[in-house]
Amino acid sequence: MRTLLPLQDLDLKIEACRLREVEIPKQKGKFDVQKQRLAAELAERESALKNLQLEQRECESEVSQKQAQIVKYEQQLLGVKKNEEYQALLHEIDLLKKHIAQKEERIIAILVEIDAAKERLSEDKKRIEAELKVINGQCTEIDLELEEAVAVRKSLESQRKDLVEKVDPSLLSRYTRIRANKKTGPALVPLNGNTCTGCHMAITAQTVNEVLAGRIHTCAHCGRLLYHAENLVEEGARLASQ
Ligand SMILES: [Zn+2]
């Protein structure tokens, strides 16, 4: 029992490290969400700017098409004989000129909007880059924390072999089996009076006496190995006097 306790202490520490190794990377989850939000924000700004630039090009091409049409009509005017046809062409030209004026007005408005959109985009880029820098720094810290946890666990694991060799093989196999069943927590627990400290249930007086006498028992309720702290003191004194 005396040799099993240090092994269990080590195993519980290793277990705690493994838990941390699972928990630490979870912290990065919220940063991934933040990164996605920032990327979406930037994409929205960029697409707003692109849409304006597209509209500007469309307006400009409409203007030049209509100007070409006017040139065509003006050439037709020279050859027209009938007054109605002449008037009709003049009317068409007039309409085209009105449309061109509307589009040109829109282009001026778009240019103002593009300037504003560019400014907003460059401000957002700066802000988002700064936010990403902070987030990436925090992610790096998390990675380092994880690396450290792994290093601590490996160093603990390297101490395990020496401790295992000191434990009686049959006791070790019972301990290993209980640990495997329980998945977490101690497999070896002290008695507190007649109570198992693993499950807090009462142990029969006979079992308590036998544990006190140095026999190895498991708790009838939770199956953990039981020991009595006094026995360890005696065992220690006996080993020291040898
Ligand atoms: Zn128990």
PDB file of N, CA and C in Angstrom, residues 122-193:
ATOM      1  N   SER A 122     -10.711  51.059 -45.498  1.00  0.00           N
ATOM      2  CA  SER A 122      -9.331  51.124 -45.002  1.00  0.00           C
ATOM      3  C   SER A 122      -9.313  51.261 -43.478  1.00  0.00           C
ATOM      4  N   GLU A 123     -10.313  51.977 -42.919  1.00  0.00           N
ATOM      5  CA  GLU A 123     -10.404  52.069 -41.452  1.00  0.00           C
ATOM      6  C   GLU A 123     -10.702  50.694 -40.848  1.00  0.00           C
ATOM      7  N   ASP A 124     -11.662  49.996 -41.484  1.00  0.00           N
ATOM      8  CA  ASP A 124     -12.044  48.667 -40.979  1.00  0.00           C
ATOM      9  C   ASP A 124     -10.872  47.696 -41.062  1.00  0.00           C
ATOM     10  N   LYS A 125     -10.140  47.783 -42.177  1.00  0.00           N
ATOM     11  CA  LYS A 125      -8.982  46.886 -42.340  1.00  0.00           C
ATOM     12  C   LYS A 125      -8.004  47.074 -41.197  1.00  0.00           C
ATOM     13  N   LYS A 126      -7.735  48.343 -40.875  1.00  0.00           N
ATOM     14  CA  LYS A 126      -6.783  48.646 -39.796  1.00  0.00           C
ATOM     15  C   LYS A 126      -7.292  48.078 -38.474  1.00  0.00           C
ATOM     16  N   ARG A 127      -8.589  48.350 -38.204  1.00  0.00           N
ATOM     17  CA  ARG A 127      -9.168  47.897 -36.931  1.00  0.00           C
ATOM     18  C   ARG A 127      -9.159  46.359 -36.855  1.00  0.00           C
ATOM     19  N   ILE A 128      -9.563  45.721 -37.968  1.00  0.00           N
ATOM     20  CA  ILE A 128      -9.658  44.251 -37.974  1.00  0.00           C
ATOM     21  C   ILE A 128      -8.269  43.630 -37.847  1.00  0.00           C
ATOM     22  N   GLU A 129      -7.289  44.216 -38.527  1.00  0.00           N
ATOM     23  CA  GLU A 129      -5.917  43.700 -38.405  1.00  0.00           C
ATOM     24  C   GLU A 129      -5.445  43.759 -36.952  1.00  0.00           C
ATOM     25  N   ALA A 130      -5.767  44.879 -36.286  1.00  0.00           N
ATOM     26  CA  ALA A 130      -5.368  45.024 -34.877  1.00  0.00           C
ATOM     27  C   ALA A 130      -6.067  43.970 -34.017  1.00  0.00           C
ATOM     28  N   GLU A 131      -7.369  43.760 -34.292  1.00  0.00           N
ATOM     29  CA  GLU A 131      -8.104  42.753 -33.505  1.00  0.00           C
ATOM     30  C   GLU A 131      -7.552  41.352 -33.755  1.00  0.00           C
ATOM     31  N   LEU A 132      -7.226  41.076 -35.024  1.00  0.00           N
ATOM     32  CA  LEU A 132      -6.685  39.744 -35.359  1.00  0.00           C
ATOM     33  C   LEU A 132      -5.335  39.523 -34.683  1.00  0.00           C
ATOM     34  N   LYS A 133      -4.561  40.600 -34.578  1.00  0.00           N
ATOM     35  CA  LYS A 133      -3.247  40.493 -33.951  1.00  0.00           C
ATOM     36  C   LYS A 133      -3.415  40.050 -32.490  1.00  0.00           C
ATOM     37  N   VAL A 134      -4.390  40.675 -31.814  1.00  0.00           N
ATOM     38  CA  VAL A 134      -4.656  40.320 -30.414  1.00  0.00           C
ATOM     39  C   VAL A 134      -5.110  38.854 -30.321  1.00  0.00           C
ATOM     40  N   ILE A 135      -6.047  38.492 -31.206  1.00  0.00           N
ATOM     41  CA  ILE A 135      -6.586  37.125 -31.187  1.00  0.00           C
ATOM     42  C   ILE A 135      -5.487  36.107 -31.456  1.00  0.00           C
ATOM     43  N   ASN A 136      -4.650  36.388 -32.471  1.00  0.00           N
ATOM     44  CA  ASN A 136      -3.584  35.443 -32.791  1.00  0.00           C
ATOM     45  C   ASN A 136      -2.586  35.314 -31.646  1.00  0.00           C
ATOM     46  N   GLY A 137      -2.353  36.455 -30.965  1.00  0.00           N
ATOM     47  CA  GLY A 137      -1.458  36.410 -29.806  1.00  0.00           C
ATOM     48  C   GLY A 137      -2.024  35.508 -28.724  1.00  0.00           C
ATOM     49  N   GLN A 138      -3.351  35.622 -28.519  1.00  0.00           N
ATOM     50  CA  GLN A 138      -3.976  34.783 -27.494  1.00  0.00           C
ATOM     51  C   GLN A 138      -3.940  33.305 -27.897  1.00  0.00           C
ATOM     52  N   CYS A 139      -4.111  33.042 -29.190  1.00  0.00           N
ATOM     53  CA  CYS A 139      -4.032  31.656 -29.676  1.00  0.00           C
ATOM     54  C   CYS A 139      -2.629  31.089 -29.467  1.00  0.00           C
ATOM     55  N   THR A 140      -1.630  31.926 -29.702  1.00  0.00           N
ATOM     56  CA  THR A 140      -0.246  31.470 -29.497  1.00  0.00           C
ATOM     57  C   THR A 140      -0.019  31.132 -28.026  1.00  0.00           C
ATOM     58  N   GLU A 141      -0.582  31.974 -27.142  1.00  0.00           N
ATOM     59  CA  GLU A 141      -0.447  31.697 -25.705  1.00  0.00           C
ATOM     60  C   GLU A 141      -1.070  30.352 -25.353  1.00  0.00           C
ATOM     61  N   ILE A 142      -2.238  30.088 -25.950  1.00  0.00           N
ATOM     62  CA  ILE A 142      -2.929  28.822 -25.695  1.00  0.00           C
ATOM     63  C   ILE A 142      -2.079  27.648 -26.190  1.00  0.00           C
ATOM     64  N   ASP A 143      -1.485  27.813 -27.381  1.00  0.00           N
ATOM     65  CA  ASP A 143      -0.622  26.755 -27.920  1.00  0.00           C
ATOM     66  C   ASP A 143       0.550  26.483 -26.979  1.00  0.00           C
ATOM     67  N   LEU A 144       1.120  27.572 -26.444  1.00  0.00           N
ATOM     68  CA  LEU A 144       2.261  27.411 -25.536  1.00  0.00           C
ATOM     69  C   LEU A 144       1.830  26.701 -24.250  1.00  0.00           C
ATOM     70  N   GLU A 145       0.643  27.080 -23.767  1.00  0.00           N
ATOM     71  CA  GLU A 145       0.109  26.467 -22.552  1.00  0.00           C
ATOM     72  C   GLU A 145      -0.053  24.959 -22.767  1.00  0.00           C
ATOM     73  N   LEU A 146      -0.554  24.620 -23.948  1.00  0.00           N
ATOM     74  CA  LEU A 146      -0.753  23.200 -24.279  1.00  0.00           C
ATOM     75  C   LEU A 146       0.589  22.473 -24.349  1.00  0.00           C
ATOM     76  N   GLU A 147       1.536  23.104 -25.021  1.00  0.00           N
ATOM     77  CA  GLU A 147       2.871  22.503 -25.138  1.00  0.00           C
ATOM     78  C   GLU A 147       3.452  22.218 -23.752  1.00  0.00           C
ATOM     79  N   GLU A 148       3.250  23.203 -22.862  1.00  0.00           N
ATOM     80  CA  GLU A 148       3.781  23.067 -21.503  1.00  0.00           C
ATOM     81  C   GLU A 148       3.096  21.917 -20.773  1.00  0.00           C
ATOM     82  N   ALA A 149       1.770  21.821 -20.925  1.00  0.00           N
ATOM     83  CA  ALA A 149       1.027  20.740 -20.269  1.00  0.00           C
ATOM     84  C   ALA A 149       1.518  19.389 -20.760  1.00  0.00           C
ATOM     85  N   VAL A 150       1.774  19.281 -22.059  1.00  0.00           N
ATOM     86  CA  VAL A 150       2.255  18.012 -22.629  1.00  0.00           C
ATOM     87  C   VAL A 150       3.637  17.687 -22.058  1.00  0.00           C
ATOM     88  N   ALA A 151       4.488  18.720 -21.966  1.00  0.00           N
ATOM     89  CA  ALA A 151       5.846  18.502 -21.450  1.00  0.00           C
ATOM     90  C   ALA A 151       5.801  18.045 -19.986  1.00  0.00           C
ATOM     91  N   VAL A 152       4.923  18.675 -19.199  1.00  0.00           N
ATOM     92  CA  VAL A 152       4.787  18.293 -17.784  1.00  0.00           C
ATOM     93  C   VAL A 152       4.330  16.838 -17.689  1.00  0.00           C
ATOM     94  N   ARG A 153       3.334  16.474 -18.510  1.00  0.00           N
ATOM     95  CA  ARG A 153       2.818  15.092 -18.460  1.00  0.00           C
ATOM     96  C   ARG A 153       3.917  14.096 -18.842  1.00  0.00           C
ATOM     97  N   LYS A 154       4.670  14.423 -19.893  1.00  0.00           N
ATOM     98  CA  LYS A 154       5.714  13.488 -20.327  1.00  0.00           C
ATOM     99  C   LYS A 154       6.762  13.294 -19.240  1.00  0.00           C
ATOM    100  N   SER A 155       7.064  14.391 -18.557  1.00  0.00           N
ATOM    101  CA  SER A 155       8.076  14.259 -17.504  1.00  0.00           C
ATOM    102  C   SER A 155       7.513  13.421 -16.351  1.00  0.00           C
ATOM    103  N   LEU A 156       6.217  13.581 -16.051  1.00  0.00           N
ATOM    104  CA  LEU A 156       5.591  12.748 -15.006  1.00  0.00           C
ATOM    105  C   LEU A 156       5.581  11.286 -15.435  1.00  0.00           C
ATOM    106  N   GLU A 157       5.253  11.053 -16.693  1.00  0.00           N
ATOM    107  CA  GLU A 157       5.177   9.670 -17.196  1.00  0.00           C
ATOM    108  C   GLU A 157       6.535   8.975 -17.135  1.00  0.00           C
ATOM    109  N   SER A 158       7.589   9.789 -17.313  1.00  0.00           N
ATOM    110  CA  SER A 158       8.922   9.180 -17.290  1.00  0.00           C
ATOM    111  C   SER A 158       9.302   8.714 -15.880  1.00  0.00           C
ATOM    112  N   GLN A 159       8.602   9.254 -14.871  1.00  0.00           N
ATOM    113  CA  GLN A 159       8.900   8.831 -13.491  1.00  0.00           C
ATOM    114  C   GLN A 159       8.121   7.582 -13.103  1.00  0.00           C
ATOM    115  N   ARG A 160       7.184   7.180 -13.940  1.00  0.00           N
ATOM    116  CA  ARG A 160       6.230   6.143 -13.563  1.00  0.00           C
ATOM    117  C   ARG A 160       6.895   4.768 -13.422  1.00  0.00           C
ATOM    118  N   LYS A 161       7.794   4.443 -14.337  1.00  0.00           N
ATOM    119  CA  LYS A 161       8.378   3.098 -14.378  1.00  0.00           C
ATOM    120  C   LYS A 161       9.023   2.721 -13.033  1.00  0.00           C
ATOM    121  N   ASP A 162       9.778   3.649 -12.480  1.00  0.00           N
ATOM    122  CA  ASP A 162      10.467   3.384 -11.205  1.00  0.00           C
ATOM    123  C   ASP A 162       9.465   3.072 -10.101  1.00  0.00           C
ATOM    124  N   LEU A 163       8.362   3.828 -10.070  1.00  0.00           N
ATOM    125  CA  LEU A 163       7.358   3.636  -9.020  1.00  0.00           C
ATOM    126  C   LEU A 163       6.617   2.306  -9.211  1.00  0.00           C
ATOM    127  N   VAL A 164       6.339   1.960 -10.458  1.00  0.00           N
ATOM    128  CA  VAL A 164       5.621   0.712 -10.762  1.00  0.00           C
ATOM    129  C   VAL A 164       6.424  -0.488 -10.257  1.00  0.00           C
ATOM    130  N   GLU A 165       7.729  -0.446 -10.452  1.00  0.00           N
ATOM    131  CA  GLU A 165       8.586  -1.587 -10.077  1.00  0.00           C
ATOM    132  C   GLU A 165       8.550  -1.869  -8.582  1.00  0.00           C
ATOM    133  N   LYS A 166       8.229  -0.858  -7.791  1.00  0.00           N
ATOM    134  CA  LYS A 166       8.245  -1.035  -6.336  1.00  0.00           C
ATOM    135  C   LYS A 166       6.959  -1.657  -5.807  1.00  0.00           C
ATOM    136  N   VAL A 167       5.910  -1.695  -6.636  1.00  0.00           N
ATOM    137  CA  VAL A 167       4.610  -2.175  -6.160  1.00  0.00           C
ATOM    138  C   VAL A 167       4.482  -3.675  -6.400  1.00  0.00           C
ATOM    139  N   ASP A 168       3.904  -4.377  -5.385  1.00  0.00           N
ATOM    140  CA  ASP A 168       3.630  -5.805  -5.504  1.00  0.00           C
ATOM    141  C   ASP A 168       2.784  -6.063  -6.754  1.00  0.00           C
ATOM    142  N   PRO A 169       3.174  -7.017  -7.617  1.00  0.00           N
ATOM    143  CA  PRO A 169       2.488  -7.193  -8.912  1.00  0.00           C
ATOM    144  C   PRO A 169       0.980  -7.471  -8.783  1.00  0.00           C
ATOM    145  N   SER A 170       0.571  -8.279  -7.777  1.00  0.00           N
ATOM    146  CA  SER A 170      -0.863  -8.590  -7.711  1.00  0.00           C
ATOM    147  C   SER A 170      -1.654  -7.349  -7.268  1.00  0.00           C
ATOM    148  N   LEU A 171      -1.062  -6.570  -6.356  1.00  0.00           N
ATOM    149  CA  LEU A 171      -1.709  -5.324  -5.932  1.00  0.00           C
ATOM    150  C   LEU A 171      -1.776  -4.346  -7.109  1.00  0.00           C
ATOM    151  N   LEU A 172      -0.682  -4.330  -7.866  1.00  0.00           N
ATOM    152  CA  LEU A 172      -0.626  -3.435  -9.031  1.00  0.00           C
ATOM    153  C   LEU A 172      -1.711  -3.789 -10.041  1.00  0.00           C
ATOM    154  N   SER A 173      -1.938  -5.088 -10.261  1.00  0.00           N
ATOM    155  CA  SER A 173      -2.926  -5.452 -11.269  1.00  0.00           C
ATOM    156  C   SER A 173      -4.341  -5.130 -10.781  1.00  0.00           C
ATOM    157  N   ARG A 174      -4.587  -5.293  -9.456  1.00  0.00           N
ATOM    158  CA  ARG A 174      -5.907  -4.897  -8.934  1.00  0.00           C
ATOM    159  C   ARG A 174      -6.095  -3.385  -9.094  1.00  0.00           C
ATOM    160  N   TYR A 175      -5.058  -2.660  -8.744  1.00  0.00           N
ATOM    161  CA  TYR A 175      -5.099  -1.191  -8.862  1.00  0.00           C
ATOM    162  C   TYR A 175      -5.364  -0.774 -10.321  1.00  0.00           C
ATOM    163  N   THR A 176      -4.630  -1.396 -11.234  1.00  0.00           N
ATOM    164  CA  THR A 176      -4.768  -1.044 -12.656  1.00  0.00           C
ATOM    165  C   THR A 176      -6.188  -1.324 -13.156  1.00  0.00           C
ATOM    166  N   ARG A 177      -6.728  -2.469 -12.699  1.00  0.00           N
ATOM    167  CA  ARG A 177      -8.083  -2.845 -13.133  1.00  0.00           C
ATOM    168  C   ARG A 177      -9.115  -1.817 -12.613  1.00  0.00           C
ATOM    169  N   ILE A 178      -8.987  -1.455 -11.333  1.00  0.00           N
ATOM    170  CA  ILE A 178      -9.942  -0.501 -10.752  1.00  0.00           C
ATOM    171  C   ILE A 178      -9.839   0.861 -11.462  1.00  0.00           C
ATOM    172  N   ARG A 179      -8.598   1.287 -11.700  1.00  0.00           N
ATOM    173  CA  ARG A 179      -8.396   2.574 -12.394  1.00  0.00           C
ATOM    174  C   ARG A 179      -9.058   2.548 -13.769  1.00  0.00           C
ATOM    175  N   ALA A 180      -8.901   1.407 -14.464  1.00  0.00           N
ATOM    176  CA  ALA A 180      -9.473   1.298 -15.806  1.00  0.00           C
ATOM    177  C   ALA A 180     -10.995   1.349 -15.738  1.00  0.00           C
ATOM    178  N   ASN A 181     -11.588   0.725 -14.709  1.00  0.00           N
ATOM    179  CA  ASN A 181     -13.053   0.738 -14.567  1.00  0.00           C
ATOM    180  C   ASN A 181     -13.581   2.117 -14.214  1.00  0.00           C
ATOM    181  N   LYS A 182     -12.859   2.785 -13.302  1.00  0.00           N
ATOM    182  CA  LYS A 182     -13.349   4.083 -12.803  1.00  0.00           C
ATOM    183  C   LYS A 182     -13.127   5.213 -13.800  1.00  0.00           C
ATOM    184  N   LYS A 183     -12.180   4.989 -14.719  1.00  0.00           N
ATOM    185  CA  LYS A 183     -11.798   6.021 -15.711  1.00  0.00           C
ATOM    186  C   LYS A 183     -11.103   7.236 -15.073  1.00  0.00           C
ATOM    187  N   THR A 184     -11.684   7.810 -14.016  1.00  0.00           N
ATOM    188  CA  THR A 184     -11.035   8.976 -13.390  1.00  0.00           C
ATOM    189  C   THR A 184     -11.004   8.803 -11.865  1.00  0.00           C
ATOM    190  N   GLY A 185     -10.152   9.574 -11.219  1.00  0.00           N
ATOM    191  CA  GLY A 185     -10.093   9.609  -9.759  1.00  0.00           C
ATOM    192  C   GLY A 185      -9.282   8.466  -9.169  1.00  0.00           C
ATOM    193  N   PRO A 186      -9.171   8.439  -7.827  1.00  0.00           N
ATOM    194  CA  PRO A 186      -8.317   7.457  -7.181  1.00  0.00           C
ATOM    195  C   PRO A 186      -8.933   6.047  -7.183  1.00  0.00           C
ATOM    196  N   ALA A 187      -8.046   5.040  -7.160  1.00  0.00           N
ATOM    197  CA  ALA A 187      -8.487   3.651  -7.048  1.00  0.00           C
ATOM    198  C   ALA A 187      -8.213   3.157  -5.635  1.00  0.00           C
ATOM    199  N   LEU A 188      -7.434   3.906  -4.906  1.00  0.00           N
ATOM    200  CA  LEU A 188      -6.994   3.542  -3.559  1.00  0.00           C
ATOM    201  C   LEU A 188      -7.383   4.695  -2.634  1.00  0.00           C
ATOM    202  N   VAL A 189      -8.256   4.403  -1.657  1.00  0.00           N
ATOM    203  CA  VAL A 189      -8.749   5.500  -0.808  1.00  0.00           C
ATOM    204  C   VAL A 189      -8.614   5.157   0.680  1.00  0.00           C
ATOM    205  N   PRO A 190      -8.399   6.172   1.518  1.00  0.00           N
ATOM    206  CA  PRO A 190      -8.283   5.899   2.947  1.00  0.00           C
ATOM    207  C   PRO A 190      -9.659   5.740   3.610  1.00  0.00           C
ATOM    208  N   LEU A 191      -9.671   4.962   4.678  1.00  0.00           N
ATOM    209  CA  LEU A 191     -10.876   4.874   5.502  1.00  0.00           C
ATOM    210  C   LEU A 191     -10.922   6.096   6.398  1.00  0.00           C
ATOM    211  N   ASN A 192     -12.137   6.594   6.623  1.00  0.00           N
ATOM    212  CA  ASN A 192     -12.311   7.641   7.621  1.00  0.00           C
ATOM    213  C   ASN A 192     -13.255   7.054   8.666  1.00  0.00           C
ATOM    214  N   GLY A 193     -12.683   6.546   9.760  1.00  0.00           N
ATOM    215  CA  GLY A 193     -13.500   5.794  10.726  1.00  0.00           C
ATOM    216  C   GLY A 193     -13.989   4.528  10.040  1.00  0.00           C
TER     217      GLY A 193
END
